[in-house]
XYZ file of C-alpha atoms in Angstrom:
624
model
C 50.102 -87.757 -63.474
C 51.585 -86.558 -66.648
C 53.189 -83.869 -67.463
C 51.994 -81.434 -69.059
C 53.652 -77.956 -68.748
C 55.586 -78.705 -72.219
C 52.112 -77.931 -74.210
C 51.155 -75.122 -71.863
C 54.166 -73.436 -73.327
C 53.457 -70.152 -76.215
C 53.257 -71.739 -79.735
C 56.464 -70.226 -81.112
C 58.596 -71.513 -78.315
C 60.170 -75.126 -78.831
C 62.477 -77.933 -77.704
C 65.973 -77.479 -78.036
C 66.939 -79.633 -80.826
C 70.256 -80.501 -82.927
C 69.111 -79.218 -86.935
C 69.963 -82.213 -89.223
C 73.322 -82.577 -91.224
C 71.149 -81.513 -94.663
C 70.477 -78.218 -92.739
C 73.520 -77.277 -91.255
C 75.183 -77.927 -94.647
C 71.936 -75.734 -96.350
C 72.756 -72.511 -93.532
C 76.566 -73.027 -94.382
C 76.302 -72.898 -98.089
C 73.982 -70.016 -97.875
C 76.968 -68.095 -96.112
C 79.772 -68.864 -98.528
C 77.417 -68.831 -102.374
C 75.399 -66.216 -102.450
C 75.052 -66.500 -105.908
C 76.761 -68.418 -108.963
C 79.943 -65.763 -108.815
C 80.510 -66.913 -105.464
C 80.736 -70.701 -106.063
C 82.876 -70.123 -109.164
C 85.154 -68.042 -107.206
C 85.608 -70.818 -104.516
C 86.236 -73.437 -107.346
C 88.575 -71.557 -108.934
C 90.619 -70.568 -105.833
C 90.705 -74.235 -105.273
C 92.038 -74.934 -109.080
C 95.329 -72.307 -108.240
C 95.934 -73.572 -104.685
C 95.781 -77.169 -106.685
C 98.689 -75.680 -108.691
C 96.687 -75.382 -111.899
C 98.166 -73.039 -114.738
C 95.148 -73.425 -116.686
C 91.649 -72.637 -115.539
C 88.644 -72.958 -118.048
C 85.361 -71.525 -116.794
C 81.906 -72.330 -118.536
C 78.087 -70.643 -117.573
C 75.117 -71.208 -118.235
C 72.330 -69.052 -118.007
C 74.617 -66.576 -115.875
C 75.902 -70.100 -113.668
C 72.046 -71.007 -112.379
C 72.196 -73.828 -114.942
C 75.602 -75.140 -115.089
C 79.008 -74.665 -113.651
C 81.705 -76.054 -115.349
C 85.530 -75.382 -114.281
C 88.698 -77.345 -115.416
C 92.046 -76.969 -114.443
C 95.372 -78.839 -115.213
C 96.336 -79.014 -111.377
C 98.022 -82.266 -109.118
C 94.351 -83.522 -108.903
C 92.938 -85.837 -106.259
C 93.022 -89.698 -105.980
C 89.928 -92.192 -104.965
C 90.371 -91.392 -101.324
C 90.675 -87.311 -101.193
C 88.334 -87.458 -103.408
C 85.987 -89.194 -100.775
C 86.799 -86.910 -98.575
C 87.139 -83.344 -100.403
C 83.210 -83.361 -100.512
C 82.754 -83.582 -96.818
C 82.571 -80.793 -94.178
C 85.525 -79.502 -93.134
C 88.249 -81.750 -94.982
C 90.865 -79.835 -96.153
C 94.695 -80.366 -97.566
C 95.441 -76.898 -96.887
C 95.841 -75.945 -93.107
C 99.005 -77.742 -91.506
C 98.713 -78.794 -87.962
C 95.052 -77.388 -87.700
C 96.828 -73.809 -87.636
C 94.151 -71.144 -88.429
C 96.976 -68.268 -87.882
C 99.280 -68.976 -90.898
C 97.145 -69.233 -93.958
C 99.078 -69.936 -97.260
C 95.985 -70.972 -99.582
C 93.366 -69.181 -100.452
C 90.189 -71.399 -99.583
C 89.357 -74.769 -97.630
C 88.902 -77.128 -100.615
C 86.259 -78.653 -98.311
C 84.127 -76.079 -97.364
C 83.463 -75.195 -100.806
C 82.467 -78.017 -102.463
C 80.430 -79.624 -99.024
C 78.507 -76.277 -99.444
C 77.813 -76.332 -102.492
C 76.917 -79.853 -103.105
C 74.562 -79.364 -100.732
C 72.613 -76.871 -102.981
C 72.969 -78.240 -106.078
C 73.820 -81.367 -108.358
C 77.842 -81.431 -107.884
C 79.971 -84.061 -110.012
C 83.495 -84.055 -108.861
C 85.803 -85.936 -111.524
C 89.774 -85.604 -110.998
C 93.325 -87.820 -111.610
C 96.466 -87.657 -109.603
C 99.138 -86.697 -111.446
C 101.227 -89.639 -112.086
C 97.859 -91.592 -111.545
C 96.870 -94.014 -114.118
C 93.196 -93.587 -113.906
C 90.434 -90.954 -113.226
C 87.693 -91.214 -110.245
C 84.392 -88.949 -109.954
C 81.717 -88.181 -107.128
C 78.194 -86.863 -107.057
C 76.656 -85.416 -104.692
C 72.730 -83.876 -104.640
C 71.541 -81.660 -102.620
C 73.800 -83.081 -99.600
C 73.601 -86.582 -100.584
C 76.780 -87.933 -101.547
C 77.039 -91.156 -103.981
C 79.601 -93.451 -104.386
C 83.442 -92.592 -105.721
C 83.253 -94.269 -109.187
C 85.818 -94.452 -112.584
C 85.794 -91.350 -114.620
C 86.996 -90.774 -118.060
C 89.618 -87.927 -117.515
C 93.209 -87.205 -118.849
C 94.821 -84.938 -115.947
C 93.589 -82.501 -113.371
C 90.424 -81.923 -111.900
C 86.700 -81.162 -113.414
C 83.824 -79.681 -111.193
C 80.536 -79.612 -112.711
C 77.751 -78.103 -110.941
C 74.184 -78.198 -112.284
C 71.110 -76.627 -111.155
C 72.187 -74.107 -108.325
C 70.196 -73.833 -105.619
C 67.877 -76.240 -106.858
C 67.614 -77.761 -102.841
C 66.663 -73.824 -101.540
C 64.616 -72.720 -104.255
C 64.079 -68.979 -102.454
C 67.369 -68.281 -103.234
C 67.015 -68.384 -106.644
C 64.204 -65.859 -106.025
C 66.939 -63.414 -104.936
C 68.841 -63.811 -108.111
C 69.708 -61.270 -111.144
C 69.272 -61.335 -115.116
C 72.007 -64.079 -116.133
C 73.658 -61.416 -117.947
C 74.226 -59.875 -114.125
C 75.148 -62.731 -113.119
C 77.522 -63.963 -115.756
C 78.951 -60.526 -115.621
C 79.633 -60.946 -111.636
C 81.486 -64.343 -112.910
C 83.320 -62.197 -115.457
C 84.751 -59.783 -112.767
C 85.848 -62.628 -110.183
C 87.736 -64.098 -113.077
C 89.302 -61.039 -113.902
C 90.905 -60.205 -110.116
C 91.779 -63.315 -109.981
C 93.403 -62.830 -113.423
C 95.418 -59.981 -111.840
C 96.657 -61.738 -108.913
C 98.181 -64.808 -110.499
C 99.545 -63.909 -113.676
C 101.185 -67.809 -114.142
C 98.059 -68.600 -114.987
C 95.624 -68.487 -118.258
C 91.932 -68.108 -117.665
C 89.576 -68.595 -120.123
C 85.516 -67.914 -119.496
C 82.539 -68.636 -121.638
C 78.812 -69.145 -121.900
C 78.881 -71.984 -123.951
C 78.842 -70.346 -127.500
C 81.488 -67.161 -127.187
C 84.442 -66.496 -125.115
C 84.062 -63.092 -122.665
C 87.337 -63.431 -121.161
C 90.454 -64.697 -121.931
C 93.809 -64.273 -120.460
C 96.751 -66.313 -121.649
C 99.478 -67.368 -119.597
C 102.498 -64.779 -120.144
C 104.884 -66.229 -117.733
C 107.452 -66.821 -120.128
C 107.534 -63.395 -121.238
C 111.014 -60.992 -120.490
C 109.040 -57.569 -119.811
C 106.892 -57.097 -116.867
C 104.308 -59.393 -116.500
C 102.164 -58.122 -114.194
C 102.155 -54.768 -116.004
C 101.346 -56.873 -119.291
C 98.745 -58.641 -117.422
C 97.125 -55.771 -116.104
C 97.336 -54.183 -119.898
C 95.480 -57.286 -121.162
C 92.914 -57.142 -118.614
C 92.018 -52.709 -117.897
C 93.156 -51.950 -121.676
C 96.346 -50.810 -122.964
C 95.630 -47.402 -122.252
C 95.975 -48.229 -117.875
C 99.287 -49.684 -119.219
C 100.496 -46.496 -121.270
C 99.080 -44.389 -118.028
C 100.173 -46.857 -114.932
C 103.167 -45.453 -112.533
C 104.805 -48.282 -110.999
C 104.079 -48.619 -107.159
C 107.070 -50.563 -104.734
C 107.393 -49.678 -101.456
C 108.480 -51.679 -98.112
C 107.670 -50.712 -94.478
C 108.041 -53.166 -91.458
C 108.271 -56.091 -93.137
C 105.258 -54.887 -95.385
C 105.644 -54.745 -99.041
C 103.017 -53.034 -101.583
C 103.557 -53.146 -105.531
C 101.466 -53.092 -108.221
C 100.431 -49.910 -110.545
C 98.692 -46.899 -110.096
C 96.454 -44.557 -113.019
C 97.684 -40.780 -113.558
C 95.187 -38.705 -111.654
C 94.612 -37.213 -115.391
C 92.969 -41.217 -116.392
C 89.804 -41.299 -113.559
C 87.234 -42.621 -113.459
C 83.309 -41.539 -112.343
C 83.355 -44.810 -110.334
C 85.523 -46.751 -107.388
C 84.630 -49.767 -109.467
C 88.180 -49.936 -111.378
C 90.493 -50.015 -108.340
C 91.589 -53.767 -107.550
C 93.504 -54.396 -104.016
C 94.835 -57.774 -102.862
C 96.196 -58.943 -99.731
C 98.388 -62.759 -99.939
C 97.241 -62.567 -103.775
C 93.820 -63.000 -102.484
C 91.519 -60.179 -103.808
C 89.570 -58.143 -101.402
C 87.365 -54.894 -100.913
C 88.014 -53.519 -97.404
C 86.997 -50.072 -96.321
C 90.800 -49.548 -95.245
C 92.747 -49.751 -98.262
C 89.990 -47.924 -100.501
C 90.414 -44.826 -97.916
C 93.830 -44.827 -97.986
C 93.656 -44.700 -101.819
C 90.991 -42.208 -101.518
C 93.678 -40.025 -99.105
C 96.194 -40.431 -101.032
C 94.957 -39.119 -104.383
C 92.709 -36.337 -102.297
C 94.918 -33.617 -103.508
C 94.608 -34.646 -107.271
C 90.871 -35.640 -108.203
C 88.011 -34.167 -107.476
C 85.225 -35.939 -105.148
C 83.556 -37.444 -108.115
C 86.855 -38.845 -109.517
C 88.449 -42.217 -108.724
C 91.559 -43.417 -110.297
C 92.315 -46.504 -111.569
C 94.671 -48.990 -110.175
C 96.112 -52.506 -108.831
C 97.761 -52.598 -105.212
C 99.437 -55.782 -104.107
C 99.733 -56.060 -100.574
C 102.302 -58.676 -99.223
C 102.444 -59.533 -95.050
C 103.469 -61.635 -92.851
C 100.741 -64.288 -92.634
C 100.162 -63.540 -88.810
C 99.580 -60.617 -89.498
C 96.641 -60.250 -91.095
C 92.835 -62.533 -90.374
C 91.496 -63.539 -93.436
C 88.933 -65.292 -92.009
C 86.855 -62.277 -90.881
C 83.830 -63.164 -93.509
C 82.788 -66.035 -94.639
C 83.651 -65.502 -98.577
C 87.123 -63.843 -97.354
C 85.797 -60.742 -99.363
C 87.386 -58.428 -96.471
C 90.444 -59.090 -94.189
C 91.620 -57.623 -90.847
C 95.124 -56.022 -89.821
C 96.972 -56.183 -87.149
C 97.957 -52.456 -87.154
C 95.971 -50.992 -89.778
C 97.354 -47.494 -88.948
C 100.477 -49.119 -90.885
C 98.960 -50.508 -93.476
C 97.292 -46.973 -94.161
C 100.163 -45.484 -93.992
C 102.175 -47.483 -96.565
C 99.486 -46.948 -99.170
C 99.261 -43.708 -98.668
C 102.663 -42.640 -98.897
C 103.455 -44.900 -101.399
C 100.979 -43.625 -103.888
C 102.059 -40.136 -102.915
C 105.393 -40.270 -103.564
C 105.040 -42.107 -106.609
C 103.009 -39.386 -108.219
C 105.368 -36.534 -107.215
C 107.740 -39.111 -109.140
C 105.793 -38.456 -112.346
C 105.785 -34.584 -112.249
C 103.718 -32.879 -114.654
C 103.281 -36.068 -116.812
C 99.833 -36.159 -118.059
C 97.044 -39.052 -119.044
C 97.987 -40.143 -122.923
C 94.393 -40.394 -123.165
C 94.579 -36.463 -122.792
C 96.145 -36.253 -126.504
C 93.864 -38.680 -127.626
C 90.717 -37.538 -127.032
C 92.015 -33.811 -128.220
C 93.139 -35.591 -131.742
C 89.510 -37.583 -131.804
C 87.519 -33.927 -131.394
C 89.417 -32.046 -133.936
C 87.322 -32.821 -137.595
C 88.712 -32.087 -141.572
C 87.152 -29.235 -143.089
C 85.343 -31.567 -145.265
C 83.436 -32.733 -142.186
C 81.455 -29.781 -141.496
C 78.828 -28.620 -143.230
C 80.290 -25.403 -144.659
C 83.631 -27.447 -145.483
C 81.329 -29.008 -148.612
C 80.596 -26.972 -151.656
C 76.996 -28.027 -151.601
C 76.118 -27.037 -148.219
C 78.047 -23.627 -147.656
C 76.054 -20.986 -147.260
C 75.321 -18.486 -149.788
C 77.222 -14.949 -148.992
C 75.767 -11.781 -149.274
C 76.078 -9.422 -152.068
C 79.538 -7.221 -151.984
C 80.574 -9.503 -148.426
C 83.188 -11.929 -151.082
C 84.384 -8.483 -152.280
C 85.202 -6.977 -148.224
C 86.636 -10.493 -147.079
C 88.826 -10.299 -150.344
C 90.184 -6.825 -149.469
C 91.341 -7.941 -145.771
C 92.845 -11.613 -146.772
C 96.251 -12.336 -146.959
C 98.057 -11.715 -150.172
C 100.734 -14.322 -150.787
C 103.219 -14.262 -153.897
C 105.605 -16.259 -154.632
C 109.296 -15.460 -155.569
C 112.542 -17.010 -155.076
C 114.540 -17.673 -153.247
C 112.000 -17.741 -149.957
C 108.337 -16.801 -150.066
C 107.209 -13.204 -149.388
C 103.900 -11.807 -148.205
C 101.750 -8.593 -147.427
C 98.467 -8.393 -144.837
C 96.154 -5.954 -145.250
C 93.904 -5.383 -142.355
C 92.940 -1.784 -142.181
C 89.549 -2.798 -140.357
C 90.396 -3.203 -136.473
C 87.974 -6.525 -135.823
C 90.512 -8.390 -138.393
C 93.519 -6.887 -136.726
C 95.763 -9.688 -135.690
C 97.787 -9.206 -132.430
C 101.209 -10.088 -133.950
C 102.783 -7.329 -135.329
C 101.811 -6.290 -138.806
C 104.568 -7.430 -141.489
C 105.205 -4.879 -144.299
C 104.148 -5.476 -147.347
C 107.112 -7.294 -149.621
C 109.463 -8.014 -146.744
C 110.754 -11.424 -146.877
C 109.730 -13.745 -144.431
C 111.969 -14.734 -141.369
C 113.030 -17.842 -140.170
C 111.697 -18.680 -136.980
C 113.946 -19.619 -134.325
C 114.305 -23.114 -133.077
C 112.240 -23.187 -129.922
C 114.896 -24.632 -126.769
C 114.592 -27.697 -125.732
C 112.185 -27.165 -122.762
C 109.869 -30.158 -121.551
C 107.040 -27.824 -122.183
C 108.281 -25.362 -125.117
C 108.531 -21.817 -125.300
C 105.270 -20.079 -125.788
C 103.928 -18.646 -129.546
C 101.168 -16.626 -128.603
C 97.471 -16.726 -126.525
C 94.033 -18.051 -127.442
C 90.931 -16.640 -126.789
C 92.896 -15.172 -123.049
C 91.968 -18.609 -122.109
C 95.046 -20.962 -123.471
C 98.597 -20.215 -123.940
C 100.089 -22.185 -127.159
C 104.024 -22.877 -127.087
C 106.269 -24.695 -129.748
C 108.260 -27.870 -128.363
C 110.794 -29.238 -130.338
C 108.908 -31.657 -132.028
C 105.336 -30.902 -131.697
C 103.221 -27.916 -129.834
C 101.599 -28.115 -126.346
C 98.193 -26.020 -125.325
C 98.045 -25.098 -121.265
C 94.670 -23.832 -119.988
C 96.162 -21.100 -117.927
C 93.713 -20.960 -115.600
C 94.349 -25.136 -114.591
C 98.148 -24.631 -114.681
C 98.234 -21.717 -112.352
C 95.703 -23.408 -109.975
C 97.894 -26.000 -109.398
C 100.585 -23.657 -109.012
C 99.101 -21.688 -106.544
C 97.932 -24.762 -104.652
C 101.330 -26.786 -104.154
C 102.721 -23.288 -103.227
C 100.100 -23.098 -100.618
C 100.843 -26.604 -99.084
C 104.781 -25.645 -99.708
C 104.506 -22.569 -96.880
C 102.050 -24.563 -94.859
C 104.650 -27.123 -94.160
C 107.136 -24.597 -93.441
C 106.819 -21.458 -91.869
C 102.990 -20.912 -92.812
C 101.180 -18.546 -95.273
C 102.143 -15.097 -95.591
C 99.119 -12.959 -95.171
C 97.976 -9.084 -96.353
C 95.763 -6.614 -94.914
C 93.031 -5.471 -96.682
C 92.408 -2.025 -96.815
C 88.482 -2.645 -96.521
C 87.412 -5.700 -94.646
C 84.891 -7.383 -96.085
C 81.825 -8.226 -94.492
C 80.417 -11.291 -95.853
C 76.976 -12.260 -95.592
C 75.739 -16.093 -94.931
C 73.001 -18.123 -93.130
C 73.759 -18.804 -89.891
C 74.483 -22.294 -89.894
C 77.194 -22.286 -92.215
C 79.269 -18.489 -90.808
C 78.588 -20.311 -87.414
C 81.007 -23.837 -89.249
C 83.617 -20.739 -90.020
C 83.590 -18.789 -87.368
C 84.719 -22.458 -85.309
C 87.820 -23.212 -87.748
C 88.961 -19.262 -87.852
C 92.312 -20.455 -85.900
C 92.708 -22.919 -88.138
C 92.098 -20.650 -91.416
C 94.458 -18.425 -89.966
C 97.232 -20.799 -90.282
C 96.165 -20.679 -94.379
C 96.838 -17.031 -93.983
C 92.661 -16.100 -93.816
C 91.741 -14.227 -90.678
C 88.192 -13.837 -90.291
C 86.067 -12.575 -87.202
C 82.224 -12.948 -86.781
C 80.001 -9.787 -87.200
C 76.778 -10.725 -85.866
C 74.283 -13.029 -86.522
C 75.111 -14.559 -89.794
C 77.872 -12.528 -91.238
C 81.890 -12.730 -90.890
C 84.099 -9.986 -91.672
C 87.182 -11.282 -93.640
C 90.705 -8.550 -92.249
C 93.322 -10.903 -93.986
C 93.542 -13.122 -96.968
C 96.961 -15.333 -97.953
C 99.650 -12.841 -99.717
C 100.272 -15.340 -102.882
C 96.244 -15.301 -104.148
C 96.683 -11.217 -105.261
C 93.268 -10.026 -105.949
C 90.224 -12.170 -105.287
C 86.887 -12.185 -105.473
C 86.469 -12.434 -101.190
C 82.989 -12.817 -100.852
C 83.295 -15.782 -103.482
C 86.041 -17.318 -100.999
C 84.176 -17.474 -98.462
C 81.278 -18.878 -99.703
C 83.054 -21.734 -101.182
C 84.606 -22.438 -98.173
C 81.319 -22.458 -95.939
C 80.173 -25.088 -98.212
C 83.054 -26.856 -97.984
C 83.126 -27.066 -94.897
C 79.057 -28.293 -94.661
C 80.103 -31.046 -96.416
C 83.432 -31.905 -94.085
C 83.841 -34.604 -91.362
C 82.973 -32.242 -88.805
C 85.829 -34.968 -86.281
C 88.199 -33.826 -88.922
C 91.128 -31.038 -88.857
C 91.441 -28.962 -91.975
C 95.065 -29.902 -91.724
C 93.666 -33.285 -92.213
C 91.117 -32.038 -95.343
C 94.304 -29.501 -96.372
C 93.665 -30.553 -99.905
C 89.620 -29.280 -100.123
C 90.211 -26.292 -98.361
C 93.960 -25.090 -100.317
C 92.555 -26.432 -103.543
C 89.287 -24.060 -102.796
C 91.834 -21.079 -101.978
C 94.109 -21.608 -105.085
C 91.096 -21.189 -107.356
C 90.001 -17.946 -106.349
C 93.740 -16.797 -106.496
C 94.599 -18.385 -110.338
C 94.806 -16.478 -113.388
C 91.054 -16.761 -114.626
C 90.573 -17.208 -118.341
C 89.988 -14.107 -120.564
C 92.730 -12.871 -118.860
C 96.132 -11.385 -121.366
C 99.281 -12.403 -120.853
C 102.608 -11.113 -121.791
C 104.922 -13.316 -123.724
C 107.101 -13.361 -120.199
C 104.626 -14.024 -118.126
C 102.881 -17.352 -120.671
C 106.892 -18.561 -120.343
C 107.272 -17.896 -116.741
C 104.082 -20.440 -116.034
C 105.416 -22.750 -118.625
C 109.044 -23.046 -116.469
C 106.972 -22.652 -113.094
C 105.024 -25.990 -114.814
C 107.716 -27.385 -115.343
C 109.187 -27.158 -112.132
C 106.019 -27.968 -110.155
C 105.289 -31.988 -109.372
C 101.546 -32.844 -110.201
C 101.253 -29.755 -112.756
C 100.280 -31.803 -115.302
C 96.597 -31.906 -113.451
C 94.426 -29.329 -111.886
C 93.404 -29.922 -108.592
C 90.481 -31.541 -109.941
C 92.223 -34.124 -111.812
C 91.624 -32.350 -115.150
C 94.524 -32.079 -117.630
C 96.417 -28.632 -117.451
C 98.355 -29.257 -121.058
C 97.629 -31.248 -123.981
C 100.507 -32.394 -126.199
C 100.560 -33.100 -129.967
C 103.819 -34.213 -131.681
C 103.862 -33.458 -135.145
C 103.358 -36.735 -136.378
C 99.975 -36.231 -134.551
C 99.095 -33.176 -136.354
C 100.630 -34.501 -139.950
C 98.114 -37.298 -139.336
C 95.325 -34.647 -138.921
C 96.271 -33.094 -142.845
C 96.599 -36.243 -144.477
C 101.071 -36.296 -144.682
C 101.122 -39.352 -142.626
């Protein structure tokens, strides 16, 4: 009697079956490319582990249409050839040892996966070898190693991607995406491996091109990195080298003052392999947490160096993120590595700062009222009045003298009045301070001082933030912040949800010197704020705070978010703008600037100062 429980069984159930060698190859390569990016970045990975220090990329409508890489590396006889295209056939693991990888791909995996996608011609020569040999393989189907016409190194050509699963293509971007995506991969890898030039193109016009600056005396990484981000990430870097455990970090790191509205400029690499883990983009985000505001990333290029065993690289099949050991070190290292490189660079500020001041300030002849033919008619007898309040110069010898009339108090200036003939004095030189000795105040908003070879502008209301701020973390660390009473506790109303946040971290605010209490449903009474903030506006405080904690890791400490909370504090307690100051007390912040690290940024990563040399401001009047 036959059997016949097999067809009895639901439709979607089946045999158990081995899938073919065309599939398995199909389901791999759909794991490793993703998308054109992803096979150049496996090709080219397999042109520098070849020992190539030239690698010339070519797309084609964004990569879907062609692939073309060459590199000058040891290339490949008749027999690896044979064997590079197949499924896991490598040169680069010794002893079958998945622990201690030194390369950064399996030369097999990427080119069996891809060839089984699309049309792949493999053409390379040995070096030393005195002829060239080339494979094809389609869609999985490998032909036979034949003669190529080739003068050194190895050529991949890879034509119609994805041609053998045609719903990927479905899932594909504009080529411009795409070719852009290439253009990125290129340029990390660009950053890693200095030795070697890279040159990418879409057939008619170069996008990216880094020459080979090995031979250069200066740093080259730092010259890389300048060719690649733009000179001004190389005029605003602040080298990074530190060592822990056997751990080493380097690269370079953006002032907090040159940020970014995007993550998308930080580059971190692990073995010179580039990566984006969730790890080291935290720890960056830590360590620059007292420095930029939430919606400000800096810029930068970390190198991490380990021991081989001590990191898994093979956690994902494009080796886009890696695994530590002990990533509590790891964090660690960045962190205070970054940190302690910006305390190293004080109150320097972003160049870009000067530069963007210079490119806002306009000749007369640019406005409209600067031309003769578009200034506005005065009225009757107004030429007359302005004439009777201007300044009256005259010339004699030896010095020039001068006389200001201002009898009506809205054209009073705030420097004392200089009688009329009285020869003019000469103004001392200002000392030789970092940040100058301070002239005078504009608009009770910025303080301008004289350096010794240009003038600086603080926004007083930035520099004392900051002031207040690393003061704040200063007594935290040491004996904690000295509080005061108020006379009149003040009762602060909120919604429940957000006094109820407060009200849960009081012991914690107490240690920042602010003792609150709650006072029924909704409302907190505030008895103590921190001595150093002076007057504030209480209710403001507080209100801040409740939303900044409704936006806090409720598993965190606000030792832990110490930066959000201080930085909140230190606002409320800075010298708001509007606000006159005394000659002594604009060159008191000036030497308290100087003397604080990080002044030259807010805690929002906004510049507190802007320089200009006087070469800068002889450019702006034509001298230079």
């Amino acid at each position: 009697m036959p059997d016949t429980s097999r067809t009895s069984l639901p439709e979607k159930a089946g045999i158990i079956r081995l899938l073919s060698e065309r599939t398995i190859n199909r389901i791999a390569a759909g794991e490793v490319i993703e998308r054109p990016a992803s096979a150049v970045k496996e090709l080219v990975e397999n042109s520098i582990d070849a020992g190539a220090t030239r690698v010339d990329v070519v797309l084609h409508e964004g990569g879907r249409s062609l692939i073309d890489i060459s590199d000058n590396g040891i290339g490949m006889d008749a027999g690896e050839l044979a064997l590079a295209v197949e499924r896991h056939a490598t040169s680069k693991l010794k002893d079958d040892d998945l622990v201690h990888i030194m390369s950064l791909g399996f030369r097999g995996e990427a080119l069996a996966s891809i060839g089984a996608v699309a049309r792949l011609t493999l053409s390379s020569r040995a070096q030393g070898a005195a002829e060239a040999w080339k494979v094809v393989v389609e869609g999985g189907r490998k032909g036979q190693v034949s003669p190529a016409a080739l003068s050194a190194g190895t050529r991949i050509e890879v034509r119609d991607l994805f041609f053998a699963t045609p719903a990927r293509l479905k899932f594909l971007k504009t080529d411009r995406s795409e070719f852009q995506a290439a253009v990125d991969i290129i340029k990390r890898l660009a950053m890693a491996h200095p030795e070697v030039a890279f040159s990418l193109s879409d057939g008619d016009r170069v996008a990216f091109r880094a020459p080979s600056i090995g031979a250069l005396a200066g740093d080259v990484r730092l010259e890389r990195l300048g060719a690649i981000l733009g000179r001004e990430f190389q005029d605003n870097a602040i080298e990074i080298d530190a060592e822990r455990e056997g751990l080493r970090l380097t690269g370079y790191a953006g002032l907090p003052t040159y940020s970014r509205g995007q993550a998308t400029h930080q580059y971190l690499f692990v073995n010179g392999r580039p990566v984006r883990d969730k790890l080291l983009t935290g720890a960056v985000r830590g360590a620059y947490q007292d420095y930029l505001a939430r919606d400000r990333h800096p810029v930068l290029a970390l190198f991490l160096d380990v021991p081989t065993e001590f990191v898994d690289v093979n956690v994902h099949p494009a080796k886009a993120e890696v695994r530590f050991r002990d990533a509590g070190l790891v964090r660690g290292l960045i962190v205070s590595a970054l940190r302690h490189a910006l305390a190293d660079a004080g109150h320097r500020a972003s160049t870009t700062v000067t530069g963007q001041a210079l490119g806002s300030l306009r000749p007369v002849d640019a406005l409209p009222w600067g031309r003769a033919a578009e200034r506005p008619s005065l009225p009757s007898g107004f030429a007359a009045a302005f004439d009777a309040h201007a300044p009256r110069f005259t010339l004699n010898e030896p010095a020039a003298q001068f006389s200001f009339k201002a009898s009506d108090p809205v054209m009073r200036p705030s420097a004392p009045e200089v009688p009329a003939g009285a020869p003019m004095q000469a103004e001392a030189p200002a000392p030789d301070y970092p940040l100058g000795v301070a002239r005078g105040q504009v608009h009770g908003t910025y303080i301008v001082a004289q350096t010794a070879d240009g003038i600086v502008i603080v926004d007083q209301h930035a520099a004392h933030e900051r002031l207040v701020y690393e003061r704040m973390k200063e007594a935290m660390a040491a004996t904690g912040v000295a509080r005061q009473a108020l006379l009149l506790p003040e009762v602060v109303e909120l919604e429940e949800g957000p006094a109820a946040r407060l009200v849960a971290r009081a012991a914690e605010l107490e240690e920042m010197g602010l003792v609150i209490e709650p006072f029924g449903e909704g409302a907190i009474v505030v008895r103590e704020v921190p001595a150093m903030l002076g007057k504030l506006d209480v209710k403001g405080l507080i209100r801040d705070l409740a939303d900044e904690l409704t936006e806090m890791d409720e598993a965190l400490s606000l030792k832990e978010k110490l930066g959000e909370v201080c930085g909140t504090m230190a606002c409320h307690g800075s010298v708001r703008a509007g606000r006159r100051l005394s000659v002594e007390e604009m060159n008191a912040l000036l030497r308290q600037m100087e003397a604080t690290p990080h002044s030259g940024q807010c805690n929002h990563g906004r510049p507190t100062y802007v320089e200009l040399k006087l070469t800068d401001i002889e450019k702006l009047f034509g001298r230079r």
